[in-house]
Coordinates of C-alpha atoms and ligand atoms in Angstrom, one line a residue:
M1 CA 23.4 -18.3 9.6
A2 CA 26.8 -19.5 10.8
N3 CA 29.8 -17.4 10.0
G4 CA 30.4 -17.1 6.3
G5 CA 27.1 -18.5 5.3
D6 CA 26.7 -22.0 6.6
R7 CA 30.4 -22.4 7.0
R8 CA 32.4 -21.8 10.2
A9 CA 36.2 -21.8 10.7
D10 CA 37.5 -21.2 14.2
V11 CA 41.1 -19.8 14.3
D12 CA 43.7 -21.4 16.5
G13 CA 44.8 -18.7 18.9
D14 CA 47.7 -20.7 20.3
R15 CA 49.2 -21.3 16.8
L16 CA 48.8 -17.7 15.9
W17 CA 50.5 -16.5 19.1
R18 CA 53.3 -19.0 18.8
R19 CA 54.0 -17.6 15.3
H20 CA 54.0 -14.0 16.6
T21 CA 56.6 -15.1 19.1
E22 CA 58.7 -16.8 16.4
M23 CA 58.5 -13.8 14.1
A24 CA 59.4 -11.4 16.9
E25 CA 62.8 -13.2 17.1
L26 CA 63.6 -12.1 13.5
G27 CA 65.2 -8.6 14.1
A28 CA 64.6 -8.7 17.8
T29 CA 66.1 -5.6 19.7
Q30 CA 67.5 -5.5 23.2
K31 CA 64.5 -3.6 24.4
G32 CA 62.0 -6.2 23.3
G33 CA 61.0 -4.6 20.0
V34 CA 61.8 -5.5 16.4
N35 CA 64.1 -3.9 13.9
R36 CA 63.3 -5.7 10.6
A37 CA 63.7 -3.3 7.6
A38 CA 62.4 -4.4 4.2
L39 CA 64.2 -7.4 2.7
T40 CA 67.1 -7.3 5.2
P41 CA 68.2 -10.9 6.1
A42 CA 65.7 -10.9 9.0
D43 CA 62.8 -9.9 6.8
V44 CA 63.9 -12.4 4.1
E45 CA 64.0 -15.1 6.7
A46 CA 60.4 -14.2 7.8
R47 CA 59.2 -14.3 4.2
A48 CA 60.9 -17.7 3.6
R49 CA 59.2 -19.2 6.8
L50 CA 55.8 -17.8 5.7
A51 CA 56.3 -19.2 2.3
G52 CA 57.3 -22.6 3.7
W53 CA 54.2 -22.8 5.9
A54 CA 52.1 -22.0 2.8
R55 CA 53.8 -24.7 0.8
D56 CA 53.3 -27.2 3.6
R57 CA 49.6 -26.5 3.2
G58 CA 49.7 -27.0 -0.6
F59 CA 49.1 -23.3 -1.2
T60 CA 50.9 -21.7 -4.1
V61 CA 53.4 -18.9 -3.5
E62 CA 54.1 -16.0 -5.9
I63 CA 56.4 -13.0 -5.7
D64 CA 56.0 -10.0 -7.9
A65 CA 58.6 -7.7 -9.4
Y66 CA 58.7 -5.5 -6.3
G67 CA 58.9 -8.3 -3.8
N68 CA 55.3 -8.4 -2.7
Q69 CA 54.5 -12.0 -1.7
F70 CA 51.2 -13.9 -2.3
M71 CA 50.2 -17.2 -0.7
R72 CA 47.1 -18.6 -2.3
R73 CA 44.7 -21.3 -1.2
P74 CA 42.8 -22.6 -4.3
G75 CA 39.0 -22.2 -4.6
A76 CA 36.6 -24.1 -6.8
A77 CA 36.8 -21.4 -9.4
D78 CA 40.0 -20.0 -11.0
A79 CA 39.1 -16.4 -10.3
P80 CA 40.7 -13.3 -8.7
A81 CA 41.3 -14.1 -5.0
I82 CA 39.8 -12.6 -1.9
A83 CA 42.9 -11.5 0.0
S84 CA 44.0 -10.4 3.4
G85 CA 47.4 -9.3 4.6
S86 CA 49.7 -6.5 5.6
H87 CA 53.5 -5.9 5.9
S88 CA 56.4 -7.8 7.5
D89 CA 58.9 -4.9 7.7
T90 CA 59.2 -2.7 10.7
Q91 CA 60.4 0.7 11.9
P92 CA 64.0 0.7 13.3
T93 CA 62.5 0.9 16.8
G94 CA 59.4 -1.1 15.9
G95 CA 57.2 -3.4 17.8
R96 CA 56.2 -7.1 17.6
F97 CA 52.8 -6.5 16.0
D98 CA 52.7 -3.5 13.5
G99 CA 52.2 -5.2 10.1
I100 CA 53.3 -8.8 10.9
S101 CA 50.1 -9.3 13.0
G102 CA 48.0 -8.7 9.8
V103 CA 50.1 -11.1 7.8
L104 CA 50.0 -13.8 10.5
S105 CA 46.2 -13.3 10.9
A106 CA 45.7 -13.7 7.2
V107 CA 47.7 -16.9 7.2
E108 CA 45.8 -18.1 10.3
A109 CA 42.5 -17.4 8.6
L110 CA 43.5 -19.4 5.5
E111 CA 44.8 -22.3 7.7
A112 CA 41.6 -22.3 9.9
I113 CA 39.5 -22.5 6.7
D114 CA 41.8 -25.2 5.5
D115 CA 41.5 -27.1 8.8
A116 CA 37.7 -26.9 8.5
G117 CA 37.8 -28.4 5.1
I118 CA 35.8 -25.6 3.6
V119 CA 35.9 -25.3 -0.2
T120 CA 35.5 -21.7 -1.2
D121 CA 34.3 -20.5 -4.6
R122 CA 37.1 -18.1 -4.9
P123 CA 40.8 -18.6 -4.1
L124 CA 41.9 -17.0 -0.8
E125 CA 45.3 -15.2 -0.5
A126 CA 47.5 -14.1 2.3
V127 CA 49.6 -11.2 1.2
I128 CA 52.9 -9.7 2.4
W129 CA 53.2 -6.2 1.0
N130 CA 56.9 -5.2 0.7
N131 CA 58.4 -2.1 2.2
E132 CA 55.4 -0.5 3.9
E133 CA 57.5 1.3 6.5
G134 CA 59.9 2.5 3.8
T135 CA 62.8 3.2 6.1
R136 CA 65.6 1.4 4.3
F137 CA 65.5 2.6 0.7
S138 CA 65.2 6.0 -0.9
P139 CA 63.2 7.0 -2.8
T140 CA 60.5 4.9 -1.2
N141 CA 56.9 3.9 -1.4
L142 CA 54.7 1.1 -0.2
G143 CA 54.8 -2.2 -2.2
S144 CA 51.0 -2.0 -2.4
A145 CA 51.4 1.4 -4.1
V146 CA 53.7 -0.1 -6.6
Y147 CA 51.4 -3.1 -7.1
V148 CA 48.4 -0.9 -8.1
G149 CA 50.5 1.5 -10.2
A150 CA 50.5 4.4 -7.8
A151 CA 54.3 4.4 -7.7
P152 CA 56.6 3.7 -10.7
V153 CA 58.1 0.3 -10.3
D154 CA 61.4 1.0 -12.1
V155 CA 62.1 4.1 -10.0
M156 CA 61.3 2.2 -6.9
L157 CA 63.4 -0.8 -7.9
A158 CA 66.4 1.6 -8.5
A159 CA 66.0 3.0 -5.0
T160 CA 69.1 2.4 -2.8
D161 CA 69.8 1.9 0.8
R162 CA 72.7 3.6 2.7
D163 CA 75.1 0.9 1.5
G164 CA 74.1 1.4 -2.2
V165 CA 72.1 -1.8 -2.3
T166 CA 69.2 -1.4 -4.7
M167 CA 65.7 -2.6 -4.1
R168 CA 66.0 -4.6 -7.3
S169 CA 68.9 -6.6 -5.9
A170 CA 67.1 -7.0 -2.5
V171 CA 64.1 -8.5 -4.3
Q172 CA 66.5 -10.9 -6.1
T173 CA 67.8 -12.0 -2.7
L174 CA 64.2 -12.8 -1.7
R175 CA 63.7 -14.8 -4.8
E176 CA 66.9 -16.8 -4.1
A177 CA 65.5 -17.5 -0.6
V178 CA 62.3 -18.8 -2.1
P179 CA 63.4 -20.2 -5.5
W180 CA 60.3 -22.2 -6.0
A181 CA 57.9 -19.2 -5.8
G182 CA 56.2 -18.4 -9.0
P183 CA 56.0 -14.9 -10.6
R184 CA 53.1 -12.6 -10.0
E185 CA 52.1 -9.8 -12.4
L186 CA 52.0 -6.4 -10.8
G187 CA 48.4 -5.2 -10.6
A188 CA 46.9 -8.6 -11.3
P189 CA 43.2 -8.3 -10.2
M190 CA 42.0 -9.2 -6.7
A191 CA 38.4 -9.6 -5.8
A192 CA 38.6 -7.9 -2.3
F193 CA 41.1 -7.2 0.4
V194 CA 40.8 -7.0 4.2
E195 CA 43.7 -6.0 6.4
S196 CA 43.8 -6.5 10.2
H197 CA 46.1 -4.3 12.1
I198 CA 46.7 -3.1 15.7
E199 CA 45.0 0.3 16.1
Q200 CA 48.2 2.1 17.0
G201 CA 46.0 4.4 19.0
P202 CA 44.4 4.4 22.4
E203 CA 40.7 4.3 21.6
L204 CA 39.7 0.6 21.6
E205 CA 41.6 -0.2 24.7
A206 CA 40.2 2.9 26.5
E207 CA 36.7 2.1 25.5
G208 CA 37.0 -1.6 26.3
L209 CA 36.1 -2.5 22.7
D210 CA 37.2 -5.7 20.9
I211 CA 37.2 -4.5 17.2
G212 CA 37.5 -1.3 15.2
I213 CA 35.9 -1.2 11.7
V214 CA 37.9 1.3 9.9
T215 CA 36.0 4.0 8.0
A216 CA 38.9 5.8 6.3
I217 CA 42.6 6.4 6.4
Q218 CA 43.6 10.1 6.7
G219 CA 45.5 11.8 4.0
T220 CA 49.2 12.5 4.2
R221 CA 52.0 14.5 2.5
K222 CA 55.7 13.7 3.0
L223 CA 58.5 16.1 2.1
D224 CA 62.3 16.3 2.2
V225 CA 63.8 19.6 3.2
E226 CA 67.5 20.4 2.5
V227 CA 69.2 23.5 4.0
V228 CA 72.5 24.4 2.3
G229 CA 75.1 26.8 3.8
D230 CA 78.9 26.7 4.1
E231 CA 81.1 24.6 6.3
A232 CA 83.5 26.9 8.2
H233 CA 85.9 26.8 11.1
A234 CA 84.1 26.9 14.5
G235 CA 86.9 28.9 16.1
T236 CA 87.8 31.5 13.5
T237 CA 84.6 32.3 11.7
P238 CA 82.7 35.3 13.1
E239 CA 78.9 35.0 13.3
R240 CA 78.4 37.7 10.7
M241 CA 80.2 35.7 8.1
R242 CA 78.5 32.3 8.8
R243 CA 76.0 30.5 6.6
D244 CA 75.2 28.1 9.3
A245 CA 72.7 25.4 8.0
F246 CA 71.8 24.3 11.5
V247 CA 70.7 27.9 12.5
D248 CA 68.5 28.2 9.5
A249 CA 67.1 24.7 9.8
V250 CA 66.0 25.4 13.3
R251 CA 64.3 28.7 12.2
I252 CA 62.6 26.8 9.4
A253 CA 61.4 23.9 11.7
T254 CA 60.1 26.5 14.2
A255 CA 58.2 28.3 11.4
L256 CA 56.7 25.0 10.2
R257 CA 55.6 24.1 13.7
E258 CA 53.8 27.4 13.9
L259 CA 52.2 26.8 10.5
F260 CA 50.8 23.5 11.5
H261 CA 49.8 24.4 15.0
D262 CA 46.2 23.2 15.4
P263 CA 44.2 24.2 18.5
D264 CA 41.8 21.3 17.7
D265 CA 44.8 18.9 17.7
I266 CA 43.7 17.2 14.5
M267 CA 46.6 18.1 12.2
R268 CA 49.6 15.7 12.7
F269 CA 53.0 17.4 11.9
T270 CA 56.3 15.4 12.4
I271 CA 59.9 16.0 11.7
G272 CA 61.2 12.5 12.1
R273 CA 64.6 12.7 10.6
F274 CA 67.0 15.6 11.1
E275 CA 70.6 15.2 9.9
V276 CA 73.3 17.8 10.4
S277 CA 76.4 17.6 8.1
P278 CA 79.3 17.1 8.4
G279 CA 78.4 16.5 12.0
A280 CA 81.9 17.5 13.4
L281 CA 82.4 19.3 16.6
A282 CA 84.6 22.1 15.2
V283 CA 82.8 22.6 11.8
V284 CA 79.9 25.1 11.2
P285 CA 77.3 22.8 9.6
G286 CA 77.1 23.3 5.9
R287 CA 74.0 21.1 5.3
V288 CA 70.9 20.0 7.2
F289 CA 68.5 17.4 5.8
F290 CA 65.1 16.8 7.5
T291 CA 61.8 15.2 6.7
V292 CA 58.3 16.5 7.1
D293 CA 55.3 14.2 7.6
I294 CA 51.9 15.9 7.8
R295 CA 48.5 14.1 8.1
H296 CA 44.9 15.3 8.2
P297 CA 41.5 13.8 7.4
D298 CA 40.4 16.8 5.3
N299 CA 41.9 16.9 1.8
A300 CA 41.4 20.6 1.4
T301 CA 43.3 21.4 4.6
L302 CA 46.1 19.1 3.6
A303 CA 46.3 20.8 0.2
R304 CA 46.1 24.3 1.5
L305 CA 48.7 24.0 4.4
G306 CA 50.9 21.5 2.5
D307 CA 51.3 24.0 -0.3
R308 CA 52.5 26.6 2.2
I309 CA 55.5 24.5 3.3
E310 CA 57.9 25.6 0.6
P311 CA 57.2 29.4 0.9
V312 CA 57.4 29.2 4.7
C313 CA 60.8 27.4 4.4
R314 CA 62.2 30.0 2.1
R315 CA 61.0 32.9 4.2
A316 CA 62.3 31.5 7.4
A317 CA 65.8 30.9 6.0
S318 CA 68.1 33.9 6.6
R319 CA 71.4 33.1 4.8
C320 CA 71.2 29.5 3.4
D321 CA 69.7 28.0 0.3
V322 CA 66.6 25.8 0.8
R323 CA 65.4 22.9 -1.3
V324 CA 62.0 21.3 -0.7
A325 CA 60.8 18.2 -2.5
E326 CA 57.5 16.4 -1.9
T327 CA 58.2 12.7 -1.8
R328 CA 54.7 11.2 -1.3
R329 CA 51.1 12.4 -1.2
A330 CA 47.9 10.5 -0.6
D331 CA 44.4 11.9 -0.1
S332 CA 42.1 10.6 2.6
T333 CA 40.9 7.1 1.6
P334 CA 37.3 6.0 2.6
F335 CA 36.4 2.3 3.2
E336 CA 32.8 1.7 2.2
G337 CA 30.7 -1.1 0.7
A338 CA 31.1 -4.8 0.6
V339 CA 34.2 -5.3 2.8
P340 CA 33.3 -3.1 5.9
E341 CA 29.8 -4.5 5.6
A342 CA 31.1 -8.1 5.7
I343 CA 33.4 -7.2 8.6
E344 CA 30.4 -5.8 10.5
T345 CA 28.4 -8.9 9.8
A346 CA 31.3 -11.1 11.1
V347 CA 31.7 -9.0 14.2
R348 CA 28.0 -9.0 15.1
E349 CA 27.8 -12.8 14.5
R350 CA 30.7 -13.4 16.9
G351 CA 29.2 -11.0 19.4
Y352 CA 32.3 -8.9 19.7
S353 CA 32.0 -5.3 20.8
Y354 CA 33.1 -2.8 18.2
K355 CA 32.9 0.7 16.7
H356 CA 33.5 2.4 13.4
M357 CA 36.6 4.6 13.4
P358 CA 39.1 6.3 11.2
S359 CA 42.8 5.4 10.9
G360 CA 45.4 7.9 11.8
A361 CA 48.1 5.6 10.5
G362 CA 48.7 4.7 6.9
H363 CA 48.3 1.2 5.7
D364 CA 48.5 -1.0 2.5
A365 CA 44.7 -1.1 2.3
R366 CA 44.9 2.5 1.2
Y367 CA 46.4 1.6 -2.1
V368 CA 44.7 -1.8 -2.5
S369 CA 41.4 0.0 -2.4
E370 CA 42.3 1.5 -5.7
I371 CA 41.9 -1.9 -7.4
C372 CA 39.3 -3.8 -5.4
P373 CA 36.8 -3.4 -2.5
S374 CA 38.9 -3.1 0.6
G375 CA 38.6 -2.6 4.4
M376 CA 40.3 -2.9 7.7
V377 CA 39.9 -4.5 11.1
F378 CA 41.6 -2.9 14.1
V379 CA 42.4 -4.7 17.3
P380 CA 43.4 -2.9 20.5
C381 CA 47.1 -2.4 21.5
E382 CA 48.4 -1.4 24.9
R383 CA 48.0 2.3 25.6
G384 CA 47.9 2.8 21.8
L385 CA 51.7 2.6 21.7
S386 CA 53.3 1.8 18.3
H387 CA 56.4 2.6 16.3
N388 CA 57.9 1.9 19.7
E389 CA 59.7 -1.1 21.1
R390 CA 57.2 -1.4 23.9
E391 CA 54.3 -2.0 21.5
N392 CA 52.1 -4.7 22.9
A393 CA 48.8 -6.6 22.4
T394 CA 47.1 -9.6 24.0
P395 CA 46.7 -13.1 22.5
E396 CA 43.0 -12.7 22.9
D397 CA 42.7 -9.5 21.0
I398 CA 45.0 -10.7 18.2
A399 CA 42.9 -13.9 17.9
R400 CA 39.7 -11.9 17.7
G401 CA 41.2 -9.9 14.8
A402 CA 42.2 -13.1 13.0
Q403 CA 38.8 -14.6 13.6
I404 CA 37.1 -11.7 12.0
V405 CA 39.4 -11.9 9.0
A406 CA 38.5 -15.6 8.6
D407 CA 34.8 -15.0 8.9
T408 CA 35.0 -11.9 6.6
L409 CA 36.7 -13.9 3.9
L410 CA 34.0 -16.6 4.0
I411 CA 31.2 -14.0 4.0
L412 CA 32.7 -12.2 1.0
D413 CA 33.1 -15.5 -0.7
E414 CA 29.3 -15.9 -0.3
R415 CA 28.4 -12.4 -1.2
L416 CA 30.7 -11.3 -4.0
P417 CA 29.2 -11.8 -7.5
Ligands
HGY1 O1 53.5 5.9 8.8 C1 52.5 5.2 8.9 O2 51.4 5.7 9.1 C2 52.6 3.7 8.8 O3 52.5 3.2 10.1 N1 53.9 3.3 8.2
MN2 MN1 54.0 1.3 11.0
MN3 MN1 51.7 -0.9 9.8

């Protein structure tokens, strides 16, 4: 059996790589990375170009209330689509592949199937999930979480960035850039979803493997911690009278690091943002804000240790007030059934080397799996580096990921009832 039943669609690796190069220019940083926060002008330009390519192919383009973008190639039947995609936004010191590679691979898969003149039963969709990295707006959650109802759309649309711009108005800016896009109902059914993504870890490259078939995404809890003391004069205020928010924040951070110390090195504990206010040389800090990001594959461990954060913070503070707020929580998400099985068929048919492996990073497929069978394809990246401007991958690895997406879409089109 050829790929996807008796149908075969070979991706165009050169076209795919050229598009990676083009997208990397949108938000390009001095160090060769990409800074393209959700629905900034660079991201809106990326969305508009992707929408334009879809329109040139005669695909339809829809944008939902939260700015998720869907590009659909019609099938023989008017039915929920088999979809693939990822995100176009990046971290502030992001790379040229995280997210966008899954979007471009989905688009390439649809175009290769289109070039092969294959008529699928079901429509096929390439999806751009909005705001996966969540760095610009607060509060924040993934566009895929909003789509499946795991995050309240009105709260997330009211979120603001540092300039007071709301997500709602940013989505409106996207609509104005693609005025001919149709509406999309949040939560509209999808038949299946496959996301290709760079591994963002070192295993595939170290083991010389082409593809990772993802078995699960580990669970996570994200929290904001605010330490409130009193501003005071750095020269006149004796230590015994100070309520120095920085001193207490350091005590708290040290206590949390001890709480999450794991001799087996499975727990992931990160303080990624740490802001001292007012941030003036001669003022004793009155406020410190910092974020906590913990990850672990075992839900019970995540629950038990995550619930200790607030009491540990309170106990570690000596003079300041402490406020702890959990902003996101997601249990471990397994990928089983039709999609990983179709991915494995595709990989074996192509003769690519592969292994089954969990994902340490979060992805949109976590939430999409709440509404339809989902799965993920990993491709190697250089030294596993990601969320770093030196993130890198090879054209051949990227093309293999896109090829598996194309084959998986065709196989699912054959197999799904
Ligand atoms: O944080 C994550 O795991 C994802 O890369 N945004
Ligand atoms: Mn990322
Ligand atoms: Mn990503």
